[in-house]
Short mmCIF file of C-alpha atoms and ligand atoms in Angstrom, two decimals:
data_model
loop_
_atom_site.label_atom_id
_atom_site.label_comp_id
_atom_site.label_asym_id
_atom_site.label_seq_id
_atom_site.Cartn_x
_atom_site.Cartn_y
_atom_site.Cartn_z
CA MET A 4 -67.65 -304.60 63.94
CA ALA A 5 -67.34 -305.80 60.52
CA ARG A 6 -66.83 -303.43 57.46
CA PRO A 7 -69.76 -303.31 55.01
CA LEU A 8 -68.83 -305.27 51.63
CA PRO A 9 -67.79 -302.80 48.98
CA GLU A 10 -70.52 -302.52 46.19
CA PRO A 11 -70.05 -304.66 43.02
CA ALA A 12 -68.35 -302.50 40.63
CA GLY A 13 -70.37 -301.14 37.83
CA GLY A 14 -69.21 -300.91 33.99
CA ALA A 15 -67.89 -297.30 34.65
CA ALA A 16 -65.56 -298.31 37.46
CA ARG A 17 -64.42 -301.26 35.50
CA ALA A 18 -63.44 -299.24 32.29
CA GLN A 19 -61.50 -296.78 34.85
CA HIS A 20 -59.57 -299.91 36.19
CA ALA A 21 -58.79 -300.91 32.71
CA ARG A 22 -57.74 -297.51 31.89
CA GLY A 23 -55.24 -297.74 34.61
CA GLY A 24 -53.73 -300.55 33.41
CA LEU A 25 -55.49 -303.19 35.24
CA ILE A 26 -57.13 -306.20 33.31
CA ALA A 27 -60.90 -305.71 32.50
CA VAL A 28 -63.09 -308.44 34.10
CA PRO A 29 -66.29 -308.96 31.95
CA ASP A 30 -69.19 -307.73 34.44
CA PRO A 31 -72.10 -309.98 34.21
CA ILE A 32 -74.34 -307.31 35.79
CA ALA A 33 -73.35 -304.37 33.38
CA GLU A 34 -73.34 -306.58 30.25
CA ALA A 35 -77.05 -307.82 31.24
CA ARG A 36 -78.17 -304.07 31.76
CA ALA A 37 -76.66 -302.89 28.51
CA ALA A 38 -78.18 -305.86 26.53
CA ALA A 39 -81.21 -305.21 28.49
CA GLY A 40 -81.22 -301.46 27.03
CA ALA A 41 -80.21 -302.51 23.60
CA LEU A 42 -83.17 -305.09 23.42
CA ARG A 43 -85.54 -302.39 24.78
CA ARG A 44 -84.50 -299.70 22.05
CA LEU A 45 -84.61 -302.28 19.33
CA LEU A 46 -88.37 -303.40 20.32
CA LEU A 47 -89.59 -299.96 21.65
CA GLY A 48 -87.64 -297.56 19.78
CA ALA A 49 -85.48 -294.88 21.65
CA PRO A 50 -87.17 -291.81 23.19
CA GLU A 51 -86.03 -288.66 21.48
CA GLU A 52 -83.01 -287.01 23.25
CA THR A 53 -83.05 -282.97 23.25
CA VAL A 54 -79.08 -281.96 22.97
CA ARG A 55 -78.94 -277.94 23.16
CA LEU A 56 -76.11 -275.90 21.46
CA ALA A 57 -75.41 -272.67 22.37
CA VAL A 58 -73.78 -270.75 19.43
CA THR A 59 -72.50 -267.50 20.80
CA GLY A 60 -70.67 -264.67 19.41
CA LEU A 61 -69.97 -260.77 19.05
CA SER A 62 -72.10 -259.12 16.46
CA ARG A 63 -70.91 -260.04 12.82
CA ALA A 64 -69.09 -263.09 14.37
CA GLY A 65 -70.47 -265.56 11.73
CA LYS A 66 -73.33 -267.15 13.96
CA THR A 67 -76.22 -266.86 11.41
CA VAL A 68 -74.01 -268.46 8.59
CA PHE A 69 -72.58 -271.01 10.89
CA VAL A 70 -76.23 -272.28 12.06
CA THR A 71 -77.30 -271.96 8.26
CA ALA A 72 -74.04 -274.09 7.20
CA LEU A 73 -74.40 -276.49 10.26
CA ALA A 74 -77.58 -277.54 9.23
CA ALA A 75 -77.35 -277.68 5.02
CA ASN A 76 -74.34 -279.56 5.70
CA LEU A 77 -75.66 -281.98 8.30
CA MET A 78 -78.85 -282.71 6.21
CA ALA A 79 -76.69 -283.36 3.22
CA ALA A 80 -74.18 -285.89 5.16
CA PRO A 81 -76.61 -288.70 5.19
CA ARG A 82 -76.61 -288.50 1.57
CA ASP A 83 -72.92 -287.91 1.12
CA PRO A 84 -70.73 -287.91 4.24
CA ARG A 85 -67.70 -286.82 2.56
CA ARG A 86 -68.04 -282.90 3.61
CA MET A 87 -68.70 -283.59 7.12
CA ALA A 88 -66.36 -286.52 7.25
CA GLY A 89 -64.58 -285.07 10.58
CA LEU A 90 -67.43 -286.34 12.81
CA PRO A 91 -66.80 -290.15 13.36
CA ALA A 92 -70.79 -290.85 13.37
CA VAL A 93 -70.93 -289.55 9.66
CA ALA A 94 -67.67 -290.88 8.50
CA GLU A 95 -68.97 -294.52 9.17
CA GLY A 96 -72.38 -293.83 7.78
CA ARG A 97 -74.34 -293.88 10.85
CA VAL A 98 -75.79 -290.87 10.51
CA VAL A 99 -78.92 -292.24 8.70
CA ALA A 100 -81.20 -289.14 8.70
CA VAL A 101 -81.48 -285.82 9.28
CA GLN A 102 -84.39 -282.93 9.07
CA GLU A 103 -85.69 -280.06 10.09
CA ALA A 104 -87.80 -280.24 12.96
CA GLY A 105 -90.80 -278.20 14.09
CA LEU A 106 -91.02 -276.13 17.68
CA THR A 107 -93.75 -276.32 20.07
CA VAL A 108 -96.34 -273.07 20.18
CA THR A 109 -94.90 -271.99 23.23
CA ASP A 110 -91.30 -272.11 21.90
CA ALA A 111 -89.12 -269.20 20.32
CA PRO A 112 -89.93 -268.12 16.55
CA LEU A 113 -88.15 -270.55 14.14
CA PHE A 114 -84.72 -270.15 12.64
CA PRO A 115 -85.54 -268.60 9.12
CA LEU A 116 -83.30 -271.45 7.38
CA ARG A 117 -85.54 -271.70 4.47
CA SER A 118 -84.97 -267.88 3.63
CA ALA A 119 -81.09 -267.73 4.47
CA LEU A 120 -80.55 -271.04 2.13
CA ALA A 121 -82.57 -269.35 -0.68
CA ALA A 122 -80.23 -266.23 -0.15
CA LEU A 123 -77.21 -268.14 0.20
CA SER A 124 -78.18 -270.22 -3.03
CA GLY A 125 -80.43 -268.16 -5.25
CA GLU A 126 -78.93 -264.87 -5.02
CA ALA A 127 -75.44 -265.47 -3.43
CA ARG A 128 -76.37 -262.88 -1.16
CA TRP A 129 -75.22 -263.40 2.89
CA PRO A 130 -78.13 -263.35 5.28
CA GLU A 131 -79.32 -260.18 6.98
CA PRO A 132 -77.91 -259.38 10.33
CA THR A 133 -79.71 -260.95 12.93
CA THR A 134 -82.38 -258.84 15.16
CA ARG A 135 -84.44 -261.24 17.34
CA LEU A 136 -83.77 -264.69 18.69
CA THR A 137 -84.74 -267.65 16.87
CA LYS A 138 -84.21 -271.19 17.47
CA LEU A 139 -83.64 -274.20 15.02
CA ALA A 140 -84.22 -277.86 15.56
CA LEU A 141 -82.89 -280.67 13.77
CA SER A 142 -83.97 -284.38 14.50
CA LEU A 143 -81.46 -286.45 13.78
CA GLU A 144 -81.31 -290.73 13.42
CA VAL A 145 -77.80 -292.10 14.30
CA MET A 146 -76.82 -295.67 14.88
CA THR A 147 -75.06 -296.56 17.64
CA PRO A 148 -73.07 -299.56 18.50
CA SER A 149 -75.01 -301.24 21.28
CA PRO A 150 -72.59 -302.52 24.17
CA GLY A 151 -72.57 -306.06 25.80
CA TRP A 152 -72.66 -309.52 24.62
CA LEU A 153 -76.47 -309.37 23.69
CA GLY A 154 -75.82 -305.87 21.93
CA ARG A 155 -73.20 -307.38 19.77
CA GLN A 156 -75.70 -310.07 18.81
CA LEU A 157 -78.54 -307.59 17.90
CA GLY A 158 -75.92 -305.15 16.25
CA PRO A 159 -76.16 -301.35 16.56
CA SER A 160 -79.15 -299.35 17.87
CA ARG A 161 -81.28 -296.51 16.40
CA ARG A 162 -80.69 -293.37 18.59
CA ALA A 163 -83.10 -290.52 18.02
CA VAL A 164 -81.81 -286.96 18.84
CA ARG A 165 -83.36 -283.29 18.66
CA LEU A 166 -80.44 -280.69 18.12
CA GLU A 167 -81.49 -277.49 19.24
CA VAL A 168 -79.62 -274.29 18.48
CA VAL A 169 -80.33 -270.65 19.30
CA ASP A 170 -79.46 -267.77 17.34
CA TYR A 171 -79.46 -264.07 18.26
CA PRO A 172 -78.18 -260.71 17.81
CA GLY A 173 -74.50 -260.61 19.00
CA GLU A 174 -74.68 -257.31 20.70
CA TRP A 175 -76.80 -259.19 23.47
CA LEU A 176 -73.86 -261.44 24.40
CA LEU A 177 -72.24 -258.34 26.15
CA ASP A 178 -75.08 -258.44 28.48
CA LEU A 179 -73.92 -261.42 29.94
CA PRO A 180 -70.68 -260.06 31.92
CA LEU A 181 -73.08 -257.27 33.05
CA LEU A 182 -75.00 -259.46 35.40
CA GLY A 183 -73.59 -259.16 39.15
CA ARG A 184 -72.16 -255.71 38.18
CA SER A 185 -74.00 -252.72 39.76
CA PHE A 186 -75.18 -249.54 38.23
CA GLU A 187 -72.40 -247.43 40.11
CA ALA A 188 -69.50 -250.11 38.99
CA TRP A 189 -71.16 -250.31 35.29
CA SER A 190 -71.31 -246.35 35.20
CA ALA A 191 -67.78 -245.74 36.65
CA ALA A 192 -66.27 -248.01 33.76
CA GLU A 193 -68.07 -246.67 31.10
CA LEU A 194 -67.32 -243.20 31.97
CA ALA A 195 -63.71 -243.73 31.94
CA ARG A 196 -63.69 -245.59 28.63
CA ALA A 197 -65.66 -243.10 27.26
CA GLU A 198 -62.59 -240.50 27.77
CA GLU A 199 -60.32 -242.68 25.84
CA ALA A 200 -59.64 -242.37 21.97
CA PRO A 201 -61.08 -243.51 19.71
CA ARG A 202 -64.29 -243.29 22.05
CA ALA A 203 -63.82 -239.54 23.21
CA GLU A 204 -64.71 -237.77 20.05
CA ARG A 205 -67.91 -239.79 19.64
CA ALA A 206 -68.92 -239.50 23.23
CA ALA A 207 -68.68 -235.64 22.86
CA ALA A 208 -72.63 -235.07 22.27
CA TRP A 209 -73.74 -237.52 25.15
CA ARG A 210 -71.39 -236.27 27.68
CA GLY A 211 -71.88 -232.65 26.86
CA ALA A 212 -75.53 -233.53 27.74
CA LEU A 213 -74.52 -234.92 31.11
CA ALA A 214 -72.13 -231.90 32.08
CA GLY A 215 -74.81 -229.50 33.32
CA LEU A 216 -76.97 -232.14 34.91
CA ASP A 217 -77.43 -232.65 38.65
CA PRO A 218 -77.98 -236.50 39.21
CA GLN A 219 -79.75 -235.59 42.22
CA ALA A 220 -82.36 -233.65 40.48
CA ALA A 221 -85.82 -235.05 40.38
CA ALA A 222 -85.95 -237.51 37.24
CA GLU A 223 -87.78 -235.93 34.16
CA HIS A 224 -89.04 -238.06 31.22
CA ALA A 225 -87.49 -235.70 28.65
CA VAL A 226 -83.93 -235.55 30.39
CA LEU A 227 -84.09 -239.62 30.64
CA ALA A 228 -84.98 -239.79 27.20
CA ARG A 229 -82.46 -237.21 25.76
CA LEU A 230 -79.47 -238.89 27.75
CA ALA A 231 -80.66 -242.55 26.66
CA GLU A 232 -80.78 -241.41 23.04
CA ALA A 233 -77.43 -239.71 23.11
CA TYR A 234 -75.87 -242.45 24.72
CA THR A 235 -77.55 -245.01 22.21
CA LEU A 236 -76.00 -243.02 19.44
CA TYR A 237 -72.60 -242.88 20.79
CA LEU A 238 -72.72 -246.69 21.06
CA ARG A 239 -73.87 -246.96 17.33
CA ARG A 240 -70.90 -244.64 16.14
CA CYS A 241 -68.56 -246.56 18.19
CA ARG A 242 -69.81 -249.80 16.54
CA ASP A 243 -70.14 -248.64 13.02
CA GLU A 244 -67.21 -245.98 12.52
CA ALA A 245 -64.74 -247.50 14.75
CA GLY A 246 -65.20 -251.02 14.79
CA LEU A 247 -65.57 -251.51 18.52
CA ALA A 248 -67.37 -254.35 20.05
CA LEU A 249 -67.29 -253.74 23.99
CA LEU A 250 -70.64 -251.65 23.72
CA THR A 251 -73.13 -252.15 26.48
CA PRO A 252 -76.04 -252.61 27.13
CA GLY A 253 -76.54 -254.84 23.94
CA ARG A 254 -80.26 -253.64 23.54
CA PHE A 255 -79.36 -250.32 22.92
CA LEU A 256 -78.21 -251.36 19.67
CA ASN A 257 -80.70 -254.07 19.12
CA PRO A 258 -83.95 -253.72 21.37
CA ASP A 259 -86.02 -256.23 19.08
CA ALA A 260 -89.33 -256.45 21.27
CA TRP A 261 -88.17 -254.22 24.04
CA ALA A 262 -88.10 -251.09 21.78
CA GLY A 263 -89.80 -248.27 23.49
CA MET A 264 -89.89 -250.18 26.92
CA PRO A 265 -89.54 -247.18 29.48
CA PHE A 266 -86.66 -249.54 31.41
CA LEU A 267 -84.34 -248.75 28.21
CA LEU A 268 -84.36 -245.00 29.29
CA PHE A 269 -80.66 -245.08 31.38
CA CYS A 270 -76.97 -244.46 30.83
CA PRO A 271 -73.95 -244.36 32.65
CA LEU A 272 -74.29 -241.63 35.34
CA PRO A 273 -71.64 -240.49 37.75
CA LEU A 274 -72.43 -240.95 41.49
CA PRO A 275 -73.61 -237.93 43.06
CA ALA A 276 -71.21 -236.35 45.49
CA GLY A 277 -71.36 -237.60 48.81
CA GLY A 278 -72.74 -240.98 47.49
CA SER A 279 -76.24 -241.11 48.76
CA PRO A 280 -78.98 -240.69 45.84
CA ARG A 281 -82.38 -239.20 46.95
CA ALA A 282 -85.14 -241.25 46.05
CA GLY A 283 -87.10 -239.98 42.76
CA SER A 284 -83.74 -238.81 41.56
CA LEU A 285 -82.45 -238.77 38.28
CA TRP A 286 -79.48 -241.18 39.45
CA ALA A 287 -81.90 -243.35 41.39
CA THR A 288 -84.46 -243.95 38.37
CA MET A 289 -81.81 -244.88 36.09
CA ARG A 290 -80.11 -247.21 38.39
CA ALA A 291 -83.84 -248.77 38.93
CA HIS A 292 -84.08 -248.82 35.07
CA TYR A 293 -80.57 -250.44 34.59
CA ASP A 294 -81.80 -253.13 37.43
CA GLU A 295 -84.84 -253.80 35.41
CA TYR A 296 -82.78 -254.28 32.23
CA LEU A 297 -80.73 -256.80 34.27
CA ARG A 298 -83.90 -258.84 35.54
CA ARG A 299 -85.77 -258.97 32.03
CA THR A 300 -82.03 -260.11 30.44
CA ARG A 301 -82.27 -262.91 33.09
CA ALA A 302 -85.92 -263.68 32.60
CA GLU A 303 -86.64 -263.36 28.90
CA PHE A 304 -83.17 -264.18 27.54
CA LEU A 305 -80.56 -266.20 29.66
CA ALA A 306 -82.92 -268.39 31.87
CA PRO A 307 -85.16 -269.61 29.33
CA HIS A 308 -82.92 -269.54 26.00
CA MET A 309 -79.35 -269.94 27.48
CA ALA A 310 -78.93 -271.92 30.64
CA ARG A 311 -79.90 -275.48 30.09
CA PHE A 312 -77.45 -276.13 27.09
CA ASP A 313 -75.40 -279.18 26.86
CA ALA A 314 -72.63 -277.77 24.38
CA GLN A 315 -71.35 -274.12 23.70
CA ILE A 316 -69.35 -272.94 20.81
CA VAL A 317 -68.07 -269.43 20.81
CA LEU A 318 -67.44 -267.69 17.27
CA VAL A 319 -64.86 -265.05 17.16
CA ASP A 320 -63.99 -262.78 14.18
CA LEU A 321 -60.54 -261.82 14.65
CA PHE A 322 -60.10 -260.43 10.97
CA ARG A 323 -62.31 -257.42 11.28
CA ALA A 324 -60.64 -256.59 15.00
CA LEU A 325 -56.99 -256.71 13.16
CA ALA A 326 -57.94 -254.82 10.13
CA SER A 327 -59.66 -252.17 11.94
CA GLY A 328 -56.57 -250.85 14.17
CA ALA A 329 -55.30 -251.13 17.44
CA ALA A 330 -57.93 -249.66 19.50
CA SER A 331 -60.74 -251.70 18.00
CA PHE A 332 -58.19 -255.00 18.61
CA ALA A 333 -57.56 -253.75 21.91
CA ASP A 334 -61.52 -253.43 22.82
CA THR A 335 -62.41 -256.85 21.14
CA ARG A 336 -59.75 -258.26 23.16
CA SER A 337 -61.40 -256.68 26.67
CA ALA A 338 -64.94 -257.86 25.42
CA LEU A 339 -63.51 -261.32 24.86
CA ALA A 340 -62.32 -261.48 28.38
CA ASP A 341 -65.19 -260.29 29.96
CA ILE A 342 -67.32 -263.09 27.86
CA ALA A 343 -64.83 -265.80 28.66
CA ALA A 344 -65.03 -265.11 32.30
CA ALA A 345 -68.43 -265.19 32.12
CA LEU A 346 -68.44 -268.49 30.40
CA ARG A 347 -66.03 -270.07 32.74
CA PRO A 348 -67.26 -273.32 34.28
CA GLU A 349 -66.90 -272.08 37.75
CA GLY A 350 -67.99 -269.04 39.29
CA GLY A 351 -69.19 -267.80 35.74
CA TRP A 352 -72.74 -266.12 34.92
CA LEU A 353 -74.44 -269.67 34.88
CA ALA A 354 -73.35 -270.15 38.53
CA ARG A 355 -74.40 -266.72 39.48
CA LEU A 356 -77.79 -267.29 38.33
CA GLY A 357 -77.91 -270.70 39.99
CA LEU A 358 -79.27 -272.34 36.62
CA ALA A 359 -76.71 -274.92 35.74
CA ARG A 360 -74.21 -276.62 37.82
CA HIS A 361 -72.04 -278.01 35.28
CA PRO A 362 -72.03 -275.94 31.96
CA PRO A 363 -70.05 -277.56 29.29
CA ARG A 364 -66.50 -276.10 28.48
CA PRO A 365 -66.79 -273.66 25.41
CA VAL A 366 -65.26 -274.47 22.26
CA TYR A 367 -63.75 -271.48 20.77
CA ALA A 368 -63.78 -270.98 16.88
CA ALA A 369 -61.93 -268.26 14.94
CA THR A 370 -64.36 -267.76 11.99
CA LYS A 371 -63.86 -266.51 8.60
CA ALA A 372 -60.49 -268.52 8.19
CA ASP A 373 -60.72 -268.98 4.27
CA TYR A 374 -59.54 -265.41 4.41
CA VAL A 375 -55.92 -266.88 5.25
CA PRO A 376 -54.49 -269.76 3.37
CA GLU A 377 -54.27 -273.03 5.26
CA SER A 378 -50.57 -272.47 6.42
CA GLN A 379 -51.80 -269.49 8.66
CA ARG A 380 -54.70 -271.14 9.87
CA GLY A 381 -53.05 -272.81 12.84
CA GLN A 382 -51.66 -269.29 13.67
CA LEU A 383 -55.06 -267.77 13.67
CA ALA A 384 -56.22 -270.61 16.54
CA ALA A 385 -53.08 -269.47 18.37
CA LEU A 386 -54.06 -266.01 18.59
CA LEU A 387 -57.66 -267.10 19.72
CA ARG A 388 -56.10 -269.24 22.34
CA HIS A 389 -53.90 -266.17 23.19
CA LEU A 390 -57.13 -264.15 23.95
CA VAL A 391 -59.31 -266.39 25.50
CA GLY A 392 -56.74 -268.21 27.88
CA GLY A 393 -56.86 -272.00 28.35
CA ASN A 394 -60.49 -272.64 28.97
CA GLY A 395 -62.02 -274.56 25.98
CA ALA A 396 -60.90 -275.97 22.74
CA THR A 397 -59.68 -273.55 19.97
CA LEU A 398 -60.33 -273.93 16.45
CA ALA A 399 -60.07 -271.84 13.14
CA VAL A 400 -63.38 -272.41 11.07
CA ALA A 401 -64.93 -271.23 7.61
CA ALA A 402 -68.55 -272.35 7.82
CA ALA A 403 -68.90 -271.10 4.33
CA ALA A 404 -65.64 -271.37 2.62
CA CYS A 405 -65.54 -268.51 -0.25
CA THR A 406 -61.81 -268.52 -1.41
CA ARG A 407 -59.25 -270.65 -2.56
CA ASP A 408 -55.34 -270.75 -1.60
CA THR A 409 -52.86 -269.54 -4.03
CA THR A 410 -49.52 -267.50 -4.31
CA LEU A 411 -48.82 -264.13 -5.50
CA GLU A 412 -45.61 -262.09 -6.21
CA ASP A 413 -45.56 -259.05 -3.99
CA ARG A 414 -42.54 -256.48 -4.42
CA GLY A 415 -40.08 -259.47 -5.98
CA ARG A 416 -41.39 -261.92 -2.92
CA THR A 417 -43.75 -264.99 -3.22
CA VAL A 418 -46.68 -264.84 -1.07
CA GLU A 419 -49.23 -266.90 0.02
CA ALA A 420 -52.76 -265.84 -0.48
CA VAL A 421 -56.34 -266.18 -1.10
CA GLU A 422 -58.82 -265.62 -3.86
CA GLY A 423 -62.13 -265.65 -4.26
CA LEU A 424 -65.18 -263.80 -5.93
CA VAL A 425 -66.12 -260.63 -4.31
CA GLU A 426 -69.47 -259.66 -3.46
CA GLY A 427 -70.83 -257.69 -6.32
CA GLY A 428 -68.63 -259.57 -8.84
CA GLY A 429 -64.76 -259.63 -9.76
CA ARG A 430 -62.01 -261.69 -8.62
CA GLU A 431 -59.66 -260.61 -5.86
CA ALA A 432 -56.83 -261.62 -3.95
CA PHE A 433 -56.33 -261.40 -0.04
CA TRP A 434 -53.51 -261.61 2.25
CA PHE A 435 -52.17 -260.22 5.54
CA ALA A 436 -48.82 -259.06 4.81
CA GLY A 437 -46.40 -260.54 7.44
CA GLY A 438 -49.11 -263.49 8.28
CA ILE A 439 -51.58 -263.68 11.19
CA PRO A 440 -49.94 -262.75 14.49
CA VAL A 441 -49.89 -265.44 17.24
CA GLU A 442 -50.09 -262.84 20.01
CA THR A 443 -51.35 -259.13 20.35
CA PRO A 444 -49.58 -257.37 17.59
CA SER A 445 -47.52 -254.44 18.07
CA ALA A 446 -48.46 -250.86 17.53
CA ALA A 447 -46.50 -250.48 14.38
CA TRP A 448 -48.15 -253.92 12.98
CA PHE A 449 -51.48 -251.95 12.81
CA ASP A 450 -49.89 -249.05 11.05
CA ARG A 451 -50.64 -251.02 7.50
CA ARG A 452 -54.40 -250.84 7.10
CA TYR A 453 -56.13 -253.55 5.88
CA ALA A 454 -59.33 -253.22 3.31
CA VAL A 455 -60.90 -256.76 3.95
CA PRO A 456 -62.78 -257.58 1.11
CA VAL A 457 -66.28 -259.13 1.32
CA PHE A 458 -66.16 -262.72 -0.62
CA ALA A 459 -69.59 -263.77 -2.17
CA PRO A 460 -70.78 -266.78 -0.43
CA PRO A 461 -70.25 -270.26 -1.93
CA ALA A 462 -72.87 -272.28 -3.89
CA ILE A 463 -74.90 -274.64 -2.07
CA ASP A 464 -75.07 -278.10 -3.43
CA PRO A 465 -78.53 -279.95 -1.92
CA GLU A 466 -76.72 -283.16 -2.00
CA ARG A 467 -73.42 -281.91 -0.44
CA GLY A 468 -74.25 -278.74 1.39
CA LEU A 469 -71.58 -275.67 1.74
CA ARG A 470 -67.86 -275.83 1.24
CA HIS A 471 -66.63 -275.39 4.67
CA LEU A 472 -62.91 -275.41 6.51
CA ASN A 473 -63.06 -277.44 10.01
CA LEU A 474 -66.99 -276.79 10.44
CA ASP A 475 -67.25 -280.76 11.20
CA ARG A 476 -64.12 -280.53 13.60
CA VAL A 477 -66.03 -277.90 15.54
CA LEU A 478 -69.13 -279.77 15.88
CA ALA A 479 -66.88 -283.16 16.69
CA ALA A 480 -65.21 -280.99 19.57
CA ALA A 481 -68.59 -279.64 20.63
CA LEU A 482 -70.74 -282.31 20.50
CA PRO A 483 -68.69 -285.73 21.31
CA GLU A 484 -71.62 -287.17 22.78
CA VAL A 485 -73.99 -287.16 19.47
CA PHE A 486 -71.12 -287.65 16.66
CA ALA A 487 -68.69 -290.07 18.15
N1 GTP B 5 -65.38 -265.27 3.91
C1 GTP B 5 -66.06 -265.90 4.86
N2 GTP B 5 -67.12 -264.75 5.51
C2 GTP B 5 -68.26 -265.07 6.33
C3 GTP B 5 -67.99 -266.51 6.76
N3 GTP B 5 -69.05 -266.36 7.96
C4 GTP B 5 -69.73 -265.18 7.90
N4 GTP B 5 -69.22 -264.45 7.12
C5 GTP B 5 -69.59 -262.98 6.63
O1 GTP B 5 -69.52 -262.31 7.96
C6 GTP B 5 -71.01 -261.63 7.86
C7 GTP B 5 -71.55 -261.78 9.25
O2 GTP B 5 -71.87 -263.27 9.36
P1 GTP B 5 -73.22 -263.46 10.15
O3 GTP B 5 -73.31 -264.99 10.30
O4 GTP B 5 -74.45 -262.75 9.61
O5 GTP B 5 -72.62 -262.81 11.37
P2 GTP B 5 -73.80 -262.91 12.86
O6 GTP B 5 -72.57 -263.37 13.94
O7 GTP B 5 -74.90 -263.76 12.79
O8 GTP B 5 -74.26 -261.43 13.20
P3 GTP B 5 -75.27 -260.67 13.88
O9 GTP B 5 -76.59 -261.15 13.23
O10 GTP B 5 -75.00 -259.07 13.50
O11 GTP B 5 -74.88 -260.90 15.50
C8 GTP B 5 -71.60 -262.30 6.80
O12 GTP B 5 -72.67 -261.57 5.98
C9 GTP B 5 -70.32 -262.67 5.68
O13 GTP B 5 -69.77 -261.51 4.78
C10 GTP B 5 -67.16 -267.42 6.22
O14 GTP B 5 -67.18 -268.57 6.77
N5 GTP B 5 -66.38 -267.11 5.27
MG1 MG B 6 -76.73 -263.28 12.97
#
């Protein structure tokens, strides 16, 4: 029997052949299709495409500043392309208009762009820590070259892109690795962690409250509330006093609309002896609350806001981790490993939820890169790569570059440093003695304590946006389909 004839090769197949070294033959069908598309866009105008960007990162990583700088600099780009010239479409003058767009009535609250810009520009003040989820939408007009013969005759076509970005409290990111973890497993891991320094001393009151309890006893509201409160206090002290990052559940530190919800009354609890908890017991009630917590996280945070994204940027502040000592660094490292595992395309949380089949590869960015001079920013990106592994690009970024590079004399040696205005006035220089390590440093490295200054934010020029380092390169890596 005769075999069916192969399908005529389309444009994509031909392009692949051409890449493989074969000669590309003009394809009249693909050319005609592309030309028709270009003509249709020219006559009817293109429908707006929505591109969703997830900007994630632990608490204080720099998400809100990043989103603000992204908006300010993209909105300024059509007037002055120089600052975002790392985006090919901007450099070539093809991004012709960018403005803030509205949200539909059923959408999340609007990202407070105006107040963030006003704080940065008017009072040179950083935005407040984020306490709830908000969304920013930008509408972009980008001229894209039209393919095909007729496309070339017609010239570039106008593409309308709606870029949506979600901002949320960093603490919530750590709820992501909890999905798929049982109450038993979570409790066992957290109870063990709480025995180690520097957690143990901060956990004393909560563990004291646990000590005399029988997990099989009937659940009483007052006991549930007392334990949850003691555990929340422990998490808060770990964050505020010891600079720790791996603190779950995230809503205990930042409940937003869940404040006071009964299902927040739980904490890690040892499995009762014999392993079979009675119905209505303290243990069974706390497990039910934990399960409800995860169900609500899925239904109200992950599924509606985080599942259908086209690009993801993960921001990491390595300076805070390096400056707060070995324990804080190890803790950030574990938190990042958990997050990197949850974000990986295969078997990650999206796959587990069955929400998206092909999540984009994350772009990891080490933030606040203006804390080190240019010669050390490569090391900063290398340290991040060492921590998150090979899944995704790694870059160093400062969404708001506050410093300038300088050199100083330190005990007879010339050191490269950065210099800037610190919050509240005054100039200060800062440097890491010995530079940024490219792998987890030795315990001796951490013996030297660093007091990291908070620099005042740079001025915003409405025509040009904010001074940054690599913001354009991070966006180019995350959104090539918009800005190539
Ligand atoms: N030098 C410098 N500091 C920065 C930069 N970006 C952020 N910061 C500092 O880091 C702090 C935290 O930044 P945010 O953007 O608010 O962090 P966040 O990730 O939104 O934090 P949460 O909302 O608490 O999750 C700011 O208040 C600044 O002090 C930067 O590019 N350079
Ligand atoms: Mg924030």
